[in-house]
Short mmCIF file of C-alpha atoms in Angstrom, two decimals:
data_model
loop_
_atom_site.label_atom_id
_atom_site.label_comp_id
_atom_site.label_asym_id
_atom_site.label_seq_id
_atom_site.Cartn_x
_atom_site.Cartn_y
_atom_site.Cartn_z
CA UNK L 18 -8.17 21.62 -5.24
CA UNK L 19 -7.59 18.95 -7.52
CA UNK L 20 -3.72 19.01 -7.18
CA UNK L 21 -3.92 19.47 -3.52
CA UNK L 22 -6.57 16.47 -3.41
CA UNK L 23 -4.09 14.16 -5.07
CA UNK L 24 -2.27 13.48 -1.83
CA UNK L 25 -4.79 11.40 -0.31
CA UNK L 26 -4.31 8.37 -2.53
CA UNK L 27 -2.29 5.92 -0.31
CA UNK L 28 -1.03 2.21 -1.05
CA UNK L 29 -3.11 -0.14 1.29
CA UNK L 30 -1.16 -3.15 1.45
CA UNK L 31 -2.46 -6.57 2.88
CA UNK L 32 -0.97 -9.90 3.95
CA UNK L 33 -1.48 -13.02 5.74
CA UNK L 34 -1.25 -14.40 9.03
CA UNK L 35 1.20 -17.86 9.30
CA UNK L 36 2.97 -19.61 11.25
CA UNK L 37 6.03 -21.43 9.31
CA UNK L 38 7.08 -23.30 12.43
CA UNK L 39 7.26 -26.62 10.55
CA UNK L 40 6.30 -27.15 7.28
CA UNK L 41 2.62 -28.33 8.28
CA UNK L 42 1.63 -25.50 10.67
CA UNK L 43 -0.75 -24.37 12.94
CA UNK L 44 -2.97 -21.93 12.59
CA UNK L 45 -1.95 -19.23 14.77
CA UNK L 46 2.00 -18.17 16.59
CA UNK L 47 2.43 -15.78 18.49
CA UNK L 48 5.29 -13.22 17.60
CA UNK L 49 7.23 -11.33 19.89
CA UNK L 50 6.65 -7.34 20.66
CA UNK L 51 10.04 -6.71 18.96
CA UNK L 52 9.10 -8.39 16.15
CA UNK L 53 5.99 -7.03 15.78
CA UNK L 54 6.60 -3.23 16.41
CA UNK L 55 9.78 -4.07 13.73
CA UNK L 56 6.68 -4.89 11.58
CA UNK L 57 5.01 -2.06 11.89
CA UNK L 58 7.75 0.34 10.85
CA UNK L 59 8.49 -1.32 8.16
CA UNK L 60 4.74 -1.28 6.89
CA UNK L 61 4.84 2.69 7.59
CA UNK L 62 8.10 3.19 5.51
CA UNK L 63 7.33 1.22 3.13
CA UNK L 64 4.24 3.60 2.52
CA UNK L 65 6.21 6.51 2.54
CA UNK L 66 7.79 7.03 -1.10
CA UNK L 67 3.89 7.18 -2.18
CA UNK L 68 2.93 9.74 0.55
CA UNK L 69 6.14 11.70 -0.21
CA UNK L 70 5.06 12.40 -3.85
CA UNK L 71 1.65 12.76 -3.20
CA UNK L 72 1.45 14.96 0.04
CA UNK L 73 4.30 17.49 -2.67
CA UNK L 74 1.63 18.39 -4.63
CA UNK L 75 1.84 21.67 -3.48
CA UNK L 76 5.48 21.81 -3.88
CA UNK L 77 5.19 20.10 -7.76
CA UNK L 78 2.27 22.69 -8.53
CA UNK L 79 4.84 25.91 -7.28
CA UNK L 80 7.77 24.27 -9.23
CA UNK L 81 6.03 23.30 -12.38
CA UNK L 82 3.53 25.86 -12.71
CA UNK L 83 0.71 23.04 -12.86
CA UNK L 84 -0.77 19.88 -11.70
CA UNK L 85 0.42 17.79 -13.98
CA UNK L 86 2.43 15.47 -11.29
CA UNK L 87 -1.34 14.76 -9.95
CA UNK L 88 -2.39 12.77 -13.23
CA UNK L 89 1.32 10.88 -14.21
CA UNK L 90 2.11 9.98 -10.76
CA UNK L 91 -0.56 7.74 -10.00
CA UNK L 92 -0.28 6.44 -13.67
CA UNK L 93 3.30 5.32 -13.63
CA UNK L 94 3.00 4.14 -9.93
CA UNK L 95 0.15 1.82 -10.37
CA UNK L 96 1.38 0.88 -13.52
CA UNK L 97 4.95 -0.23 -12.40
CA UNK L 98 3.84 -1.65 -9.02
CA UNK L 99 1.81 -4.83 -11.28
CA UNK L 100 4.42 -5.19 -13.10
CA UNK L 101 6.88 -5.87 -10.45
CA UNK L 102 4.23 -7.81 -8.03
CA UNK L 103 3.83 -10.41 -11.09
CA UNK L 104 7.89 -11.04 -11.34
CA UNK L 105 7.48 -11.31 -7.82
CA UNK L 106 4.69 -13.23 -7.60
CA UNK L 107 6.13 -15.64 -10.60
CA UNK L 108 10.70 -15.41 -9.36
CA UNK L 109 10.27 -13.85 -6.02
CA UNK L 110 10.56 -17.05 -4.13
CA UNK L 111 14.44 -17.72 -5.68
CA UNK L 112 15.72 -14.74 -4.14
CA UNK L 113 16.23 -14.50 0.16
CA UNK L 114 14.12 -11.89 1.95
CA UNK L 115 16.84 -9.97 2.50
CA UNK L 116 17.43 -9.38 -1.15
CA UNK L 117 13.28 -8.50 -1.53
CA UNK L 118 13.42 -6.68 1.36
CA UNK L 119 16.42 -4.89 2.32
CA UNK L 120 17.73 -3.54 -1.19
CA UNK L 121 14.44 -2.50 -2.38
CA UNK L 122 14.34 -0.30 1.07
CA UNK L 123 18.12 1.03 0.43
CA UNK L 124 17.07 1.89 -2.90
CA UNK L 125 13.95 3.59 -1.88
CA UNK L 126 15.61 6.03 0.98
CA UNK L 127 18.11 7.03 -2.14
CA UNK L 128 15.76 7.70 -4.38
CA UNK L 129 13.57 9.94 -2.59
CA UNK L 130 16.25 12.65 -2.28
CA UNK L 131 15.87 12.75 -5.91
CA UNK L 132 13.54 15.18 -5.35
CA UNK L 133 16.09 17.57 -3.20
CA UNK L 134 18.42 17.34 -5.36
CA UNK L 135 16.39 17.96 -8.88
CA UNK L 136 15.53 21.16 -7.12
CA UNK L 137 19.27 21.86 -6.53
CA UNK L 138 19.69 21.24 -10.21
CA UNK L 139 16.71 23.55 -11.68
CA UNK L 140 18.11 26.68 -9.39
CA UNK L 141 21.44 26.03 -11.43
CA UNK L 142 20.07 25.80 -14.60
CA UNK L 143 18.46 22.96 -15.38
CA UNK L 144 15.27 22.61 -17.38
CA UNK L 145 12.36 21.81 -15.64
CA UNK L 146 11.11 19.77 -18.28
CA UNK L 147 14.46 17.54 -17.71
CA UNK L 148 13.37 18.13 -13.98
CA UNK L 149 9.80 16.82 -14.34
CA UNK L 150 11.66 13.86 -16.18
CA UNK L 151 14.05 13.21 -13.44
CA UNK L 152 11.38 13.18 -10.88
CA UNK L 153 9.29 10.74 -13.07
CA UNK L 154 12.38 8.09 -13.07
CA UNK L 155 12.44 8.64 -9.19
CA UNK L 156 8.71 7.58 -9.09
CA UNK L 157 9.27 4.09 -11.05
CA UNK L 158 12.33 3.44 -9.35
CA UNK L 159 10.50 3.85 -5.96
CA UNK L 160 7.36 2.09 -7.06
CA UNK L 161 9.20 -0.64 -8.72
CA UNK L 162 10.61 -0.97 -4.98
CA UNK L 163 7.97 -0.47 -2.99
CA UNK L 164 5.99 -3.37 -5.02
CA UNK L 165 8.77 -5.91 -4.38
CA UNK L 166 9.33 -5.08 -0.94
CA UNK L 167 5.89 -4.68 -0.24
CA UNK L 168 4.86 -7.86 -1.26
CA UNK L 169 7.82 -9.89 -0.06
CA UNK L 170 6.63 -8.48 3.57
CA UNK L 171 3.25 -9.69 2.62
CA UNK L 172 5.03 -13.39 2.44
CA UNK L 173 7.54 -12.65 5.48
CA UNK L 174 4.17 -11.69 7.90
CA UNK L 175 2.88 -15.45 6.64
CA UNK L 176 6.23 -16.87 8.02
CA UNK L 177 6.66 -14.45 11.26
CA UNK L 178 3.13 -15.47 12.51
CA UNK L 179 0.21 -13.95 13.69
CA UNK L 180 -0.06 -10.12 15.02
CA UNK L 181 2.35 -9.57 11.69
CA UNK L 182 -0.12 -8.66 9.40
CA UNK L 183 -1.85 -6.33 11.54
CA UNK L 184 1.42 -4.90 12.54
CA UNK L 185 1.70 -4.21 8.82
CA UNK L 186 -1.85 -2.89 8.17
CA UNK L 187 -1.93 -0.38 11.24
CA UNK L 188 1.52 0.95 10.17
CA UNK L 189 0.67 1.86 7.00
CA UNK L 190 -2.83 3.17 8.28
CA UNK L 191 -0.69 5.24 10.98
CA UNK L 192 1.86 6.38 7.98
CA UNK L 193 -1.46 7.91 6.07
CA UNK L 194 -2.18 10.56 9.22
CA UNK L 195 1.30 11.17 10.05
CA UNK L 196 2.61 11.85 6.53
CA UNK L 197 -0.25 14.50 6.41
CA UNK L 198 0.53 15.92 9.74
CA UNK L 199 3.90 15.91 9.21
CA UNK L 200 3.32 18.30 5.82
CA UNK L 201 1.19 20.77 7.27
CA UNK L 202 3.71 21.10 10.26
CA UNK L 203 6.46 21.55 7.36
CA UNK L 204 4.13 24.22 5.74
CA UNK L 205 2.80 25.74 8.45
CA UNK L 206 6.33 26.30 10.62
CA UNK L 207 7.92 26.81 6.44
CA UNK L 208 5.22 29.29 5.34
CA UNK L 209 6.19 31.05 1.89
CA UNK L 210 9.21 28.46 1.81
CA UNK L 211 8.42 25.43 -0.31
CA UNK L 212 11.65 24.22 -1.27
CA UNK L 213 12.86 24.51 2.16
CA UNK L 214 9.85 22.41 3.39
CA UNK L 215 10.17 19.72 0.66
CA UNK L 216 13.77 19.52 1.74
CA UNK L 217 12.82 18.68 5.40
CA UNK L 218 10.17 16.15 4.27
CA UNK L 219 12.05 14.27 1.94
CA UNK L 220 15.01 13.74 4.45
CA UNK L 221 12.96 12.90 7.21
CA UNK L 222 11.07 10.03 4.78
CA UNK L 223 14.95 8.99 3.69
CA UNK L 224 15.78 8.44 7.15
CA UNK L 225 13.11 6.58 8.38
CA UNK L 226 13.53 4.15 5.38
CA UNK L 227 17.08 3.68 6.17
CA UNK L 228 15.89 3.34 9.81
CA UNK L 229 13.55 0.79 9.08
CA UNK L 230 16.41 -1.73 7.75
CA UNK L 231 17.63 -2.00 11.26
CA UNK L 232 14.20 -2.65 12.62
CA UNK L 233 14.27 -5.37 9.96
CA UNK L 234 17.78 -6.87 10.25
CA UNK L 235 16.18 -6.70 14.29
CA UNK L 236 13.48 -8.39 13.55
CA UNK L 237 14.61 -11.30 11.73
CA UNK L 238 17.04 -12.36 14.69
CA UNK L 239 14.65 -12.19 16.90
CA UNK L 240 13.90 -16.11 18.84
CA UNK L 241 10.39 -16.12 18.24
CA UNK L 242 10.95 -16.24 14.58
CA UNK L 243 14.40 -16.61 14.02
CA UNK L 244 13.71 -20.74 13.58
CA UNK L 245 11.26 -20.87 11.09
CA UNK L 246 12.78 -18.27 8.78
CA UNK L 247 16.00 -20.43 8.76
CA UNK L 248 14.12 -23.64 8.44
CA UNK L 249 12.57 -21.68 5.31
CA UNK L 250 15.37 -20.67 3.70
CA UNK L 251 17.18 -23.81 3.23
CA UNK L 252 14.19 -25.56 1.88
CA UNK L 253 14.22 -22.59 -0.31
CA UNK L 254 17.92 -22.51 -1.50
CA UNK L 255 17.56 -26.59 -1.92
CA UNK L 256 14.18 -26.55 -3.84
CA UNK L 257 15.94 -23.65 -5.67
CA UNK L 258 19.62 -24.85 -6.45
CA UNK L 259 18.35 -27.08 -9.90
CA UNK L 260 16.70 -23.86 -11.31
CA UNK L 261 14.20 -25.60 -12.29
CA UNK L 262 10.07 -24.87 -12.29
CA UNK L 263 9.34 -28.44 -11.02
CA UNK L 264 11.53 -27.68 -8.00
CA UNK L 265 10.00 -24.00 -7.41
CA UNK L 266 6.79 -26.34 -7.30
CA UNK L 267 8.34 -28.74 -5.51
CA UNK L 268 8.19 -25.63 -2.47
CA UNK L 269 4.60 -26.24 -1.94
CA UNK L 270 4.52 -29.89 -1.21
CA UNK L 271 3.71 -30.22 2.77
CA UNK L 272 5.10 -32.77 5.15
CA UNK L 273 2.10 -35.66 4.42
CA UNK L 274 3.83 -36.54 1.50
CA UNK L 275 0.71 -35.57 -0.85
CA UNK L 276 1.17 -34.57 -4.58
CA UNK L 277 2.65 -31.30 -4.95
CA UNK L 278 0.29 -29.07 -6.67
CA UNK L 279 1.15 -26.45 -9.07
CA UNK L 280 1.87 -22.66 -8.17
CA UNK L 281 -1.15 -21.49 -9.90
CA UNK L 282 -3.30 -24.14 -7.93
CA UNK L 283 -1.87 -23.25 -5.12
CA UNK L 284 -2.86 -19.69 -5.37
CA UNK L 285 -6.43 -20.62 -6.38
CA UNK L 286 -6.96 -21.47 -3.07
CA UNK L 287 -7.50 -18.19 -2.22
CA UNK L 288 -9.49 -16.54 -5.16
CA UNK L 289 -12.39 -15.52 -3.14
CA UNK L 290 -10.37 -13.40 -0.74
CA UNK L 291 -7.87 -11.68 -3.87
CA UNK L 292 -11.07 -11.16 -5.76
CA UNK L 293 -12.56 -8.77 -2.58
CA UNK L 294 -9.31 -7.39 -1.98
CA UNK L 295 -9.14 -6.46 -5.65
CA UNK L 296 -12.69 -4.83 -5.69
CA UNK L 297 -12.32 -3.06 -2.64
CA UNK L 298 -9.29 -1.60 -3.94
CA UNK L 299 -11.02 -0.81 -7.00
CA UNK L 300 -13.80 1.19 -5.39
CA UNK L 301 -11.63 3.20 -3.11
CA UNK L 302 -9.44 3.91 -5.60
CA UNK L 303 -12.38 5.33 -7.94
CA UNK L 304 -14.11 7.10 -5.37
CA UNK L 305 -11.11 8.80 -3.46
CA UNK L 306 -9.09 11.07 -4.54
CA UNK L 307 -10.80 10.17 -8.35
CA UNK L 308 -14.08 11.37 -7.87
CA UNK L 309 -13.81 13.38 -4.85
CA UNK L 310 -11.30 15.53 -6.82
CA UNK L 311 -14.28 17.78 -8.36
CA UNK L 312 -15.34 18.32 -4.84
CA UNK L 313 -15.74 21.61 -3.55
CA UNK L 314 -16.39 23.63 -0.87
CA UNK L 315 -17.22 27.39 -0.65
CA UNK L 316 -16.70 28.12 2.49
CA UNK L 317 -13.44 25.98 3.58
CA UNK L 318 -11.92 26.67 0.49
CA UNK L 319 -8.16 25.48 0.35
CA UNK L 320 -8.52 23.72 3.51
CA UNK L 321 -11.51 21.48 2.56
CA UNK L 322 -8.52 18.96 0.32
CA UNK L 323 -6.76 18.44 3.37
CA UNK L 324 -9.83 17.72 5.75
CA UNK L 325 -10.63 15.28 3.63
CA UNK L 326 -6.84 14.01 2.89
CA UNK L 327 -7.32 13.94 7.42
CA UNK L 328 -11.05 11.96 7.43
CA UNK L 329 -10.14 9.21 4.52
CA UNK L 330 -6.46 8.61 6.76
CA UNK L 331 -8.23 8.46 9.78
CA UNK L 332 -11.04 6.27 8.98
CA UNK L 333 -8.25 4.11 7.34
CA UNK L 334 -6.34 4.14 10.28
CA UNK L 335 -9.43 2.98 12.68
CA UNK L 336 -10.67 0.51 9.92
CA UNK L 337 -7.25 -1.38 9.86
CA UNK L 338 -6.82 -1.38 13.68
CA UNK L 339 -10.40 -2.94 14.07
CA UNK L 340 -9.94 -6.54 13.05
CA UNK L 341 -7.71 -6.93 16.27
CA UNK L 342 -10.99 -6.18 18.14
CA UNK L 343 -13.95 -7.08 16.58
CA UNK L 344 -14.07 -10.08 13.82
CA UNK L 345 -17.49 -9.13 12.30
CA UNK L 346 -16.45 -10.48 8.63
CA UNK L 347 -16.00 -14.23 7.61
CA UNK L 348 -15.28 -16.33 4.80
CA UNK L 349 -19.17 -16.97 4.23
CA UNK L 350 -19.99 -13.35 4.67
CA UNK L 351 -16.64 -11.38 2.68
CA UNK L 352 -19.05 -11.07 -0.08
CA UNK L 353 -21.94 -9.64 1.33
CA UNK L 354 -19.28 -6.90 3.03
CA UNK L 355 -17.73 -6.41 -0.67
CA UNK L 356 -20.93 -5.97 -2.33
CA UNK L 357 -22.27 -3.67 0.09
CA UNK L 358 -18.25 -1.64 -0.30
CA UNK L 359 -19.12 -1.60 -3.90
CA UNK L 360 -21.71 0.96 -3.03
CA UNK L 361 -19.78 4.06 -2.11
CA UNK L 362 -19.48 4.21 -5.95
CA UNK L 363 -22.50 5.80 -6.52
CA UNK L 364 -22.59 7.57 -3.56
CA UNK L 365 -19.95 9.77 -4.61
CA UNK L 366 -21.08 9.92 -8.17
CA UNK L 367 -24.53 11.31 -5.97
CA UNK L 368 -22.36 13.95 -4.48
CA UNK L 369 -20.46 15.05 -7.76
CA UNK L 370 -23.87 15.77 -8.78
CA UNK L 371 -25.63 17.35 -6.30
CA UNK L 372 -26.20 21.02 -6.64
CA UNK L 373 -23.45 23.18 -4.45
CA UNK L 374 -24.09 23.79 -1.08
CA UNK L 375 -23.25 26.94 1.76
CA UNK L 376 -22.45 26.13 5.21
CA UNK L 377 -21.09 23.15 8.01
CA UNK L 378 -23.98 21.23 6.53
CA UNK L 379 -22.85 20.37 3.33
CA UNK L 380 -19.35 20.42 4.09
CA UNK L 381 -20.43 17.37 6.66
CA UNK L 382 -21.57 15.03 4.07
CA UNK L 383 -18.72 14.76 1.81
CA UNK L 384 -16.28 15.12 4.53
CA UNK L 385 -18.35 12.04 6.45
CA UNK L 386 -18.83 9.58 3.57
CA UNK L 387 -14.93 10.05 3.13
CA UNK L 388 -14.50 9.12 6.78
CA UNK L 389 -16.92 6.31 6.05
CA UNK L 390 -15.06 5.14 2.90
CA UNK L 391 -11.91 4.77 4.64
CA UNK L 392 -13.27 2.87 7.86
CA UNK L 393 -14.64 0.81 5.06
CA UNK L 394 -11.66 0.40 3.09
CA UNK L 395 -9.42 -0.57 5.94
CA UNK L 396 -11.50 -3.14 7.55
CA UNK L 397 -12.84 -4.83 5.16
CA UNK L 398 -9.40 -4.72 2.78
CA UNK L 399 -7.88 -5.90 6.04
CA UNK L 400 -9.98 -8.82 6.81
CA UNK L 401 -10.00 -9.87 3.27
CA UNK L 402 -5.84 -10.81 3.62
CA UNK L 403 -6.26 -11.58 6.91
CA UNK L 404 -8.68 -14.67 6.16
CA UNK L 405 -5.92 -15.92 3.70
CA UNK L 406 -4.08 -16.72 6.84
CA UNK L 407 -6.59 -19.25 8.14
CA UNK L 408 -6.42 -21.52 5.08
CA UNK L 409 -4.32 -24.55 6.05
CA UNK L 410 -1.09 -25.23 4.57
CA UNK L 411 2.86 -25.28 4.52
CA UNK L 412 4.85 -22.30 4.92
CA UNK L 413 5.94 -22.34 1.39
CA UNK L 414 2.19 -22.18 0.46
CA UNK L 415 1.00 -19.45 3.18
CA UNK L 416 3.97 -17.65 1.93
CA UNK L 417 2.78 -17.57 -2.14
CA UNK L 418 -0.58 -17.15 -1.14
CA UNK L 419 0.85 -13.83 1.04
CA UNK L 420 2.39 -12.87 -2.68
CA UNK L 421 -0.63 -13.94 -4.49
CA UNK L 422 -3.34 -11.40 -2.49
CA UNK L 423 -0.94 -8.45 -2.52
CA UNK L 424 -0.62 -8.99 -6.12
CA UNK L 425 -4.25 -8.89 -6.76
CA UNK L 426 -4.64 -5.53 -3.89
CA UNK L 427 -2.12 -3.57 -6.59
CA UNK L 428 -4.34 -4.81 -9.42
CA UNK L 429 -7.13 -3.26 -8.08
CA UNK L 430 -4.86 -0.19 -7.21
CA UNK L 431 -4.05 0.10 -10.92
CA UNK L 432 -7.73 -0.82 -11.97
CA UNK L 433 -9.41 1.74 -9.51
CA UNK L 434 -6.82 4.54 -10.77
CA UNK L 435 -8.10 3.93 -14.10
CA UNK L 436 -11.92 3.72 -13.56
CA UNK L 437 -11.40 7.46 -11.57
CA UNK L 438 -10.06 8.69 -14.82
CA UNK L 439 -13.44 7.15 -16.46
CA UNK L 440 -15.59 8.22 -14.12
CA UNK L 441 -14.62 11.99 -13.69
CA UNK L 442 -14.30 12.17 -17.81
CA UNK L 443 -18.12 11.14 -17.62
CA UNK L 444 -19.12 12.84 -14.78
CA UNK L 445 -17.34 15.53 -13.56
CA UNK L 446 -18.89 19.27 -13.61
CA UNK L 447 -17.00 21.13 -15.75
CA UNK L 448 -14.95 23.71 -13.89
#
């Protein structure tokens, strides 16, 4: 259960909403539907060399003989994607969006047929310690991607307008469920044939990144948007052509002619909102898969990791549609939302602890406060980013601040990865 459980970690991005129209804008443009569904797959494939690895966990456990891909994965991924949201965060803006976005994505679709093809290489020989290796590469590579492209679309939804984040948040929330029912169609049509299903997933997932360069080379051509991103970029290549920090600050100074501030000041701006993004992060990422892991269940046995792989995506998915219908969180009230988030800490500690039980009953609970967890998750995660986007500013600014609150989301990705290992030293049954 615990290897099979490992799939239901996902990377919940976040972004905000912009309009870089001019360089003092207004608070909300509309986009067009081809931009926006463009969005959308891109914020699904850009999910899906996470899924890929995590919903093989089956596959890794037949290979490998254990579930030892469960515990480095999420270490190296979490690990790698601060690392490269901080050069983005800090060099990003001196590079185009196609570069952050585009290349990245190419690199992405490559690398996940790593995973093919290392199984091609163990059935002629190689070692599958050199595999496991091989397949550990393919996960930096793919998070170092993911992080820069992820977080570049995070600033490119703050130029495109609004309906871009959301675009973003529901395809990554509709990425979660499909991914999953995508494996057990793979395993179910597959049966007894894991290579032969890992080979189908992994091609599919490469082809849908590759797809989702033409939605973007679409999207960015597109007349609702097409203006602003080219009135961007050449304030971006001039600010950029001395090389110079004074000029990278020199981005953030707005049309009334007021002092430029500094990067960092810039970004301070929007603490309160990166702080809750980073703590909701935090919690989900302790809670589920990290403490839920040691969860049981008698009577659904090896089904119970994917029901609750299905509740947490689905209550993700509904949490990070809601905003678009029903603004119940504000700036005044994001903490009050966060502390109450915070909560589903010790509610699954509770359930680690409580004694065993036979029947629908129990099963109920656990599956439930995952399905609770991820409505939670979603929404609040998603209105957290979303309030970035009505601070006033410049592009330039709406854009770092975009950078700023993804980089604090994978901080609390990282963070919440390592408080599950804490937590289920200290409290997990042993099995």
């Amino acid at each position: 259960a615990r290897a099979s459980l490992g799939l239901a970690v996902q990377s919940l991005g976040g972004s905000v909403m912009a309009d870089a129209s001019a360089p003092s804008m207004a608070e909300t443009t509309t986009i067009s539907s081809t931009v926006y569904w463009a969005m959308l797959s891109l914020g699904a494939a850009n999910l899906l060399p996470w899924l890929s690895f995590l919903t093989l966990a089956d596959y890794f456990l037949d290979i490998y003989g254990d579930n030892s891909m469960e515990f480095y994965f999420p270490a190296v991924s979490t690990t790698v994607l601060v690392g490269a949201a901080t050069l983005n965060l800090l060099y990003g803006q001196a590079l185009s969006f196609d570069v952050r976005v585009r290349v990245p994505t190419f690199v992405m679709a490559a690398s996940l047929l790593a995973v093919p093809l290392v199984d091609l290489a163990m059935r002629a020989g190689l070692a599958s310690r050199f595999g496991f290796a091989i397949t550990l590469v393919s996960v930096l590579v793919n998070a170092f991607c993911s992080a820069v492209a992820q977080s570049s679309l995070y600033g490119l939804a703050a130029l495109f307008g609004d309906g871009a984040t959301q675009a973003l948040q529901s395809g990554q929330g509709v990425m979660g469920v499909v991914s999953v029912l995508l494996r057990v169609v793979s395993n179910v049509v597959l049966a007894g044939r894991p290579s032969t299903s890992m080979f189908a997933f992994c091609s599919c997932g490469s082809a849908l990144l590759a797809g989702s360069v033409a939605a973007y080379a679409r999207a960015v051509c597109d007349d609702s948007v097409a203006a602003r991103l080219a009135a961007y970029e050449r304030r971006r290549l001039s600010a950029t052509a001395t090389a110079t920090a004074g000029a990278l600050d020199q981005m953030l100074l707005p049309a009334e002619g007021r002092p430029a501030p500094s990067r960092w000041l810039s970004a301070s701006e929007v603490w309160l909102e990166s702080l809750s993004a980073f703590l909701v992060f935090v919690t989900c990422l302790a809670c589920f898969p990290g403490l839920a892991t040691s969860l049981t269940s008698p009577t659904l046995g090896s089904w119970f990791p994917l029901l609750m792989v299905a509740a947490y995506n689905c209550g993700d998915l509904f949490g990070k549609t809601l905003p678009a219908r029903a603004r119940l969180v504000s700036r005044r009230s994001l903490p009050a939302w966060v502390s109450a988030h915070l909560l589903f800490v010790p509610l699954f500690l509770l359930l680690l602890r409580a004694p065993a039980g036979r029947g629908g009953a129990s099963d109920a609970l656990p599956l439930g406060c995952t399905f609770v967890l991820g409505v939670s998750t979603g929404y609040i995660g998603c209105m957290a980013l979303v309030l970035v986007g009505e601070h006033a500013g410049s592009a330039e600014e709406k854009e770092l601040w975009g950078t700023a609150s993804s980089f604090s989301l994978m901080l609390g990705l990282t963070a919440g990865s390592l408080l599950s290992f804490a937590l289920s030293a200290a409290f997990a049954s042993p099995s």
